[in-house]
Amino acid sequence: MHSKNKPIGILDSGLGGLSILKEIVEILPNESIIYFADSKNCPYGEKSLTEIKKITTKVIEFLIKKDCKLILIACNSITSVFIDELRGLYEVPFVGVEPATLVAAKETRKGKIGVLATKTTAQSNLFKQTKNKVSPRIDVEIEIGKGLVELVEEGRIKNKEARGVVLSNLKNFKRKGVDQVVLGCTHYPFLKDVMKEIAPEMNFIDPSLAVARQVGIILTKENLLSTYKKPFWKLYFSKKAKGMELLLKTTGLKEIKVRERVIF
Ligand code: DGL
């Protein structure tokens, strides 16, 4: 197969990265995709760096064996601590996802932005470097997401419990008068409707489309854009998360082929 028509590999600690996959399918319809959801080890955001690197390496090796032409790390936590090293280790191009802190800083009218992210992302040097670029006149409130990833993995994205968990995660932002909230974890866009209901005064920044565009930019630059008319989308997983069917339905990805469970 010509390199151009090889699949894009996408990985996340679980189903969160489907929020980006959906945008890729929309703007790059000729691309085949292999998505790996490591729901067995989810959440990554509370794990040690050594652990994150060890499990991520296994998933990357899996995607490389599947002949992926580009790998998208659809996880802020992995990107924030590992992407630079990965770029030095493998020849395949990598695209990652980071909290859109500078976008929020540009958009804020009140001069108060909130970043909702996992512990790993919020404590990473990559995030600190970006945060340092924000004007000192803007307050940056950081909240470590609690219970949100679990809600998404279990498909409980709209019920009463989801509202309670979301409210407790946004309480501090509400108190501080934040008007822009950065969704710093790829699972969070699935809770955007509930977030908007609970905090209509806030704008929630979802980077999914920008990341999908970045994938297109890199493929164009590397002369790897697919010309294939019948692309495939496959989903592999390490544990079948309860929310899988619902999330695939929510994203409109009904044609994706759910493959067998993979054990490393
Ligand atoms: N979806 C991931 C992220 O963007 C990680 C969630 C987790 O496993 O903690 O950070």
Coordinates of C-alpha atoms and ligand atoms in Angstrom, one line a residue:
M1 CA 0.0 0.0 0.0
H2 CA 1.2 3.5 -0.8
S3 CA 2.3 5.4 2.4
K4 CA -0.4 8.0 1.6
N5 CA -3.2 5.5 2.0
K6 CA -1.9 4.0 5.3
P7 CA -4.1 4.7 8.3
I8 CA -3.7 7.4 10.9
G9 CA -3.2 5.9 14.4
I10 CA -5.0 7.6 17.3
L11 CA -4.6 6.8 21.0
D12 CA -6.1 7.9 24.2
S13 CA -6.4 6.5 27.7
G14 CA -9.9 5.7 26.8
L15 CA -12.8 7.1 24.7
G16 CA -12.0 10.8 25.1
G17 CA -10.0 11.0 21.8
L18 CA -13.2 10.1 19.9
S19 CA -13.9 13.8 20.2
I20 CA -11.0 14.5 17.9
L21 CA -11.5 11.4 15.7
K22 CA -15.0 12.8 14.9
E23 CA -13.5 16.1 13.5
I24 CA -10.9 14.2 11.5
V25 CA -13.5 12.1 9.8
E26 CA -15.4 15.3 9.0
I27 CA -12.5 17.4 7.5
L28 CA -10.3 14.6 6.2
P29 CA -12.9 12.1 4.8
N30 CA -10.4 10.0 2.8
E31 CA -8.3 9.1 5.8
S32 CA -8.4 5.6 7.3
I33 CA -8.1 5.5 11.1
I34 CA -7.1 3.1 13.7
Y35 CA -8.1 4.2 17.2
F36 CA -6.9 2.6 20.4
A37 CA -8.8 3.2 23.6
D38 CA -6.9 2.0 26.6
S39 CA -9.9 2.0 28.9
K40 CA -8.4 -0.8 31.0
N41 CA -5.7 1.6 32.3
C42 CA -8.0 4.7 32.4
P43 CA -7.6 7.3 33.9
Y44 CA -3.9 8.1 33.0
G45 CA -4.1 11.5 34.6
E46 CA -3.4 10.2 38.1
K47 CA -0.6 7.8 37.2
S48 CA 3.1 8.1 37.6
L49 CA 5.1 9.4 34.7
T50 CA 7.0 6.0 34.4
E51 CA 3.7 4.2 34.3
I52 CA 2.2 6.5 31.6
K53 CA 5.3 6.1 29.5
K54 CA 5.4 2.3 29.9
I55 CA 1.8 1.8 28.8
T56 CA 1.8 4.4 26.1
T57 CA 4.9 2.8 24.5
K58 CA 3.0 -0.5 24.2
V59 CA 0.1 1.2 22.4
I60 CA 2.4 3.1 20.1
E61 CA 4.2 -0.1 19.2
F62 CA 0.8 -1.6 18.4
L63 CA -0.1 1.3 16.1
I64 CA 3.2 1.1 14.4
K65 CA 2.8 -2.6 13.7
K66 CA -0.5 -1.7 12.1
D67 CA 1.5 0.5 9.7
C68 CA 0.2 3.9 10.8
K69 CA 1.6 6.8 8.8
L70 CA 1.0 9.4 11.6
I71 CA 0.2 9.0 15.3
L72 CA -2.2 11.4 17.0
I73 CA -1.8 11.4 20.8
A74 CA -5.4 12.3 21.5
C75 CA -4.7 12.8 25.2
N76 CA -3.4 15.9 26.9
S77 CA -1.9 13.9 29.7
I78 CA 0.3 11.8 27.5
T79 CA 1.2 14.8 25.2
S80 CA 2.2 16.9 28.2
V81 CA 4.8 14.5 29.5
F82 CA 5.9 12.3 26.7
I83 CA 5.5 13.7 23.1
D84 CA 9.0 15.3 22.9
E85 CA 10.6 12.0 23.8
L86 CA 8.4 10.1 21.4
R87 CA 9.4 12.3 18.5
G88 CA 13.0 11.4 19.2
L89 CA 12.3 7.7 19.4
Y90 CA 10.2 7.0 16.3
E91 CA 10.3 8.2 12.7
V92 CA 6.6 8.5 12.3
P93 CA 5.2 12.0 12.7
F94 CA 3.3 12.8 16.0
V95 CA 0.6 15.3 16.6
G96 CA -0.5 16.0 20.2
V97 CA -3.2 17.9 22.1
E98 CA -2.6 20.6 24.7
P99 CA -4.9 22.9 26.7
A100 CA -5.8 25.9 24.6
T101 CA -4.8 28.3 27.3
L102 CA -3.6 31.1 24.9
V103 CA -6.9 31.0 23.0
A104 CA -8.8 31.5 26.2
A105 CA -6.5 34.4 27.2
K106 CA -7.2 36.0 23.8
E107 CA -11.0 35.6 24.2
T108 CA -11.6 36.6 27.8
R109 CA -13.4 39.8 28.5
K110 CA -13.2 39.6 32.2
G111 CA -9.5 38.8 32.3
K112 CA -10.3 35.5 34.1
I113 CA -9.8 32.1 32.5
G114 CA -10.1 28.6 33.8
V115 CA -8.2 25.5 32.8
L116 CA -9.8 22.2 33.6
A117 CA -7.3 19.4 33.2
T118 CA -5.9 16.2 34.7
K119 CA -3.2 16.4 37.4
T120 CA -0.5 15.2 35.0
T121 CA -1.3 17.9 32.5
A122 CA -1.7 20.7 35.0
Q123 CA 1.6 19.8 36.7
S124 CA 3.6 19.3 33.5
N125 CA 6.4 21.6 32.3
L126 CA 4.7 22.0 28.9
F127 CA 1.6 23.4 30.5
K128 CA 3.6 25.7 32.8
Q129 CA 5.6 27.0 29.8
T130 CA 2.3 27.9 28.0
K131 CA 0.8 29.4 31.2
N132 CA 3.9 31.7 31.5
K133 CA 3.1 33.2 28.1
V134 CA -0.3 34.5 29.4
S135 CA -0.3 38.2 30.2
P136 CA 0.1 38.8 34.0
R137 CA -3.1 40.9 33.9
I138 CA -5.1 37.7 33.2
D139 CA -6.0 35.4 36.1
V140 CA -5.5 31.7 35.3
E141 CA -7.5 29.5 37.5
I142 CA -6.6 25.8 37.4
E143 CA -8.9 23.0 38.4
I144 CA -7.9 19.3 38.4
G145 CA -10.9 17.5 37.0
K146 CA -12.5 15.0 39.4
G147 CA -14.8 12.2 38.3
L148 CA -15.3 13.6 34.8
V149 CA -13.3 11.0 32.9
E150 CA -15.1 8.2 34.7
L151 CA -18.5 9.7 33.8
V152 CA -17.5 9.7 30.1
E153 CA -16.1 6.2 30.1
E154 CA -19.3 4.9 31.6
G155 CA -21.5 6.9 29.2
R156 CA -23.1 8.9 32.0
I157 CA -22.9 12.2 30.2
K158 CA -26.3 13.7 30.7
N159 CA -27.9 12.3 33.9
K160 CA -28.4 13.9 37.3
E161 CA -25.2 12.5 38.6
A162 CA -23.3 14.1 35.7
R163 CA -24.8 17.5 36.6
G164 CA -23.6 17.1 40.2
V165 CA -20.1 16.1 39.3
V166 CA -19.8 18.9 36.7
L167 CA -21.1 21.5 39.1
S168 CA -18.5 20.6 41.7
N169 CA -15.8 20.9 39.1
L170 CA -17.0 24.3 38.0
K171 CA -17.8 25.7 41.4
N172 CA -14.5 27.5 41.8
F173 CA -14.6 29.0 38.3
K174 CA -18.1 30.3 39.1
R175 CA -16.9 31.9 42.3
K176 CA -14.0 33.5 40.6
G177 CA -16.1 34.9 37.7
V178 CA -14.2 33.0 35.0
D179 CA -15.7 33.6 31.4
Q180 CA -13.5 31.2 29.3
V181 CA -12.9 27.6 30.3
V182 CA -10.3 25.5 28.6
L183 CA -11.3 21.8 28.2
G184 CA -7.8 20.4 28.9
C185 CA -8.7 16.7 28.6
T186 CA -10.2 15.1 25.5
H187 CA -12.9 13.4 27.6
Y188 CA -14.4 16.7 28.7
P189 CA -16.0 17.8 25.4
F190 CA -18.5 15.0 25.9
L191 CA -19.8 16.9 28.9
K192 CA -20.0 20.2 27.2
D193 CA -23.8 20.2 27.0
V194 CA -24.1 19.7 30.8
M195 CA -21.4 22.3 31.4
K196 CA -23.2 24.9 29.3
E197 CA -26.4 24.2 31.2
I198 CA -24.7 24.6 34.6
A199 CA -22.6 27.6 33.6
P200 CA -24.2 29.5 30.7
E201 CA -22.0 32.5 31.6
M202 CA -18.9 30.6 30.5
N203 CA -17.5 29.7 27.1
F204 CA -16.0 26.2 26.9
I205 CA -13.0 25.9 24.6
D206 CA -12.8 22.5 22.8
P207 CA -9.6 22.1 20.8
S208 CA -10.8 19.1 18.8
L209 CA -11.3 20.9 15.5
A210 CA -8.0 22.7 15.8
V211 CA -6.2 19.4 16.4
A212 CA -7.9 17.7 13.4
R213 CA -6.7 20.7 11.3
Q214 CA -3.2 20.3 12.6
V215 CA -3.3 16.6 11.5
G216 CA -4.3 17.8 8.0
I217 CA -1.4 20.4 8.0
I218 CA 1.2 17.7 8.9
L219 CA -0.1 15.2 6.4
T220 CA 0.0 17.9 3.7
K221 CA 3.5 18.9 4.7
E222 CA 4.8 15.3 4.7
N223 CA 3.0 14.6 1.4
L224 CA 0.9 11.9 3.1
L225 CA -2.7 13.0 2.5
S226 CA -4.8 10.0 1.5
T227 CA -6.4 9.7 -1.9
Y228 CA -8.2 6.5 -0.9
K229 CA -11.9 6.6 -1.7
K230 CA -12.9 3.8 0.7
P231 CA -11.3 4.5 4.0
F232 CA -11.8 2.3 7.1
W233 CA -12.2 3.3 10.7
K234 CA -11.3 0.7 13.3
L235 CA -11.6 0.9 17.1
Y236 CA -9.4 -1.4 19.3
F237 CA -9.7 -1.4 23.0
S238 CA -8.1 -2.9 26.1
K239 CA -11.4 -3.1 28.0
K240 CA -14.9 -2.5 26.7
A241 CA -15.9 0.6 28.5
K242 CA -19.6 0.8 29.4
G243 CA -20.0 4.1 27.5
M244 CA -18.6 2.9 24.2
E245 CA -21.8 2.4 22.2
L246 CA -23.3 5.6 23.5
L247 CA -20.3 7.7 22.7
L248 CA -20.0 6.3 19.2
K249 CA -23.6 7.1 18.7
T250 CA -23.1 10.6 20.1
T251 CA -20.3 11.3 17.8
G252 CA -22.2 9.9 14.8
L253 CA -19.4 7.3 14.2
K254 CA -21.8 4.4 13.6
E255 CA -19.8 3.0 10.7
I256 CA -16.6 2.5 12.8
K257 CA -15.7 -1.2 13.1
V258 CA -15.3 -2.2 16.7
R259 CA -12.5 -4.8 16.8
E260 CA -11.5 -7.4 19.4
R261 CA -10.1 -6.6 22.8
V262 CA -6.3 -6.3 22.8
I263 CA -4.2 -7.5 25.6
F264 CA -0.6 -6.6 25.7
Ligands
DGL1 N1 -8.2 12.0 27.8 C1 -7.1 12.2 28.5 C2 -6.5 13.6 28.4 O1 -6.8 14.3 27.5 C3 -6.8 11.6 29.8 C4 -7.8 11.3 30.8 C5 -7.2 10.4 31.8 O2 -7.0 9.2 31.5 O3 -6.9 10.9 32.9 O4 -5.8 14.1 29.3

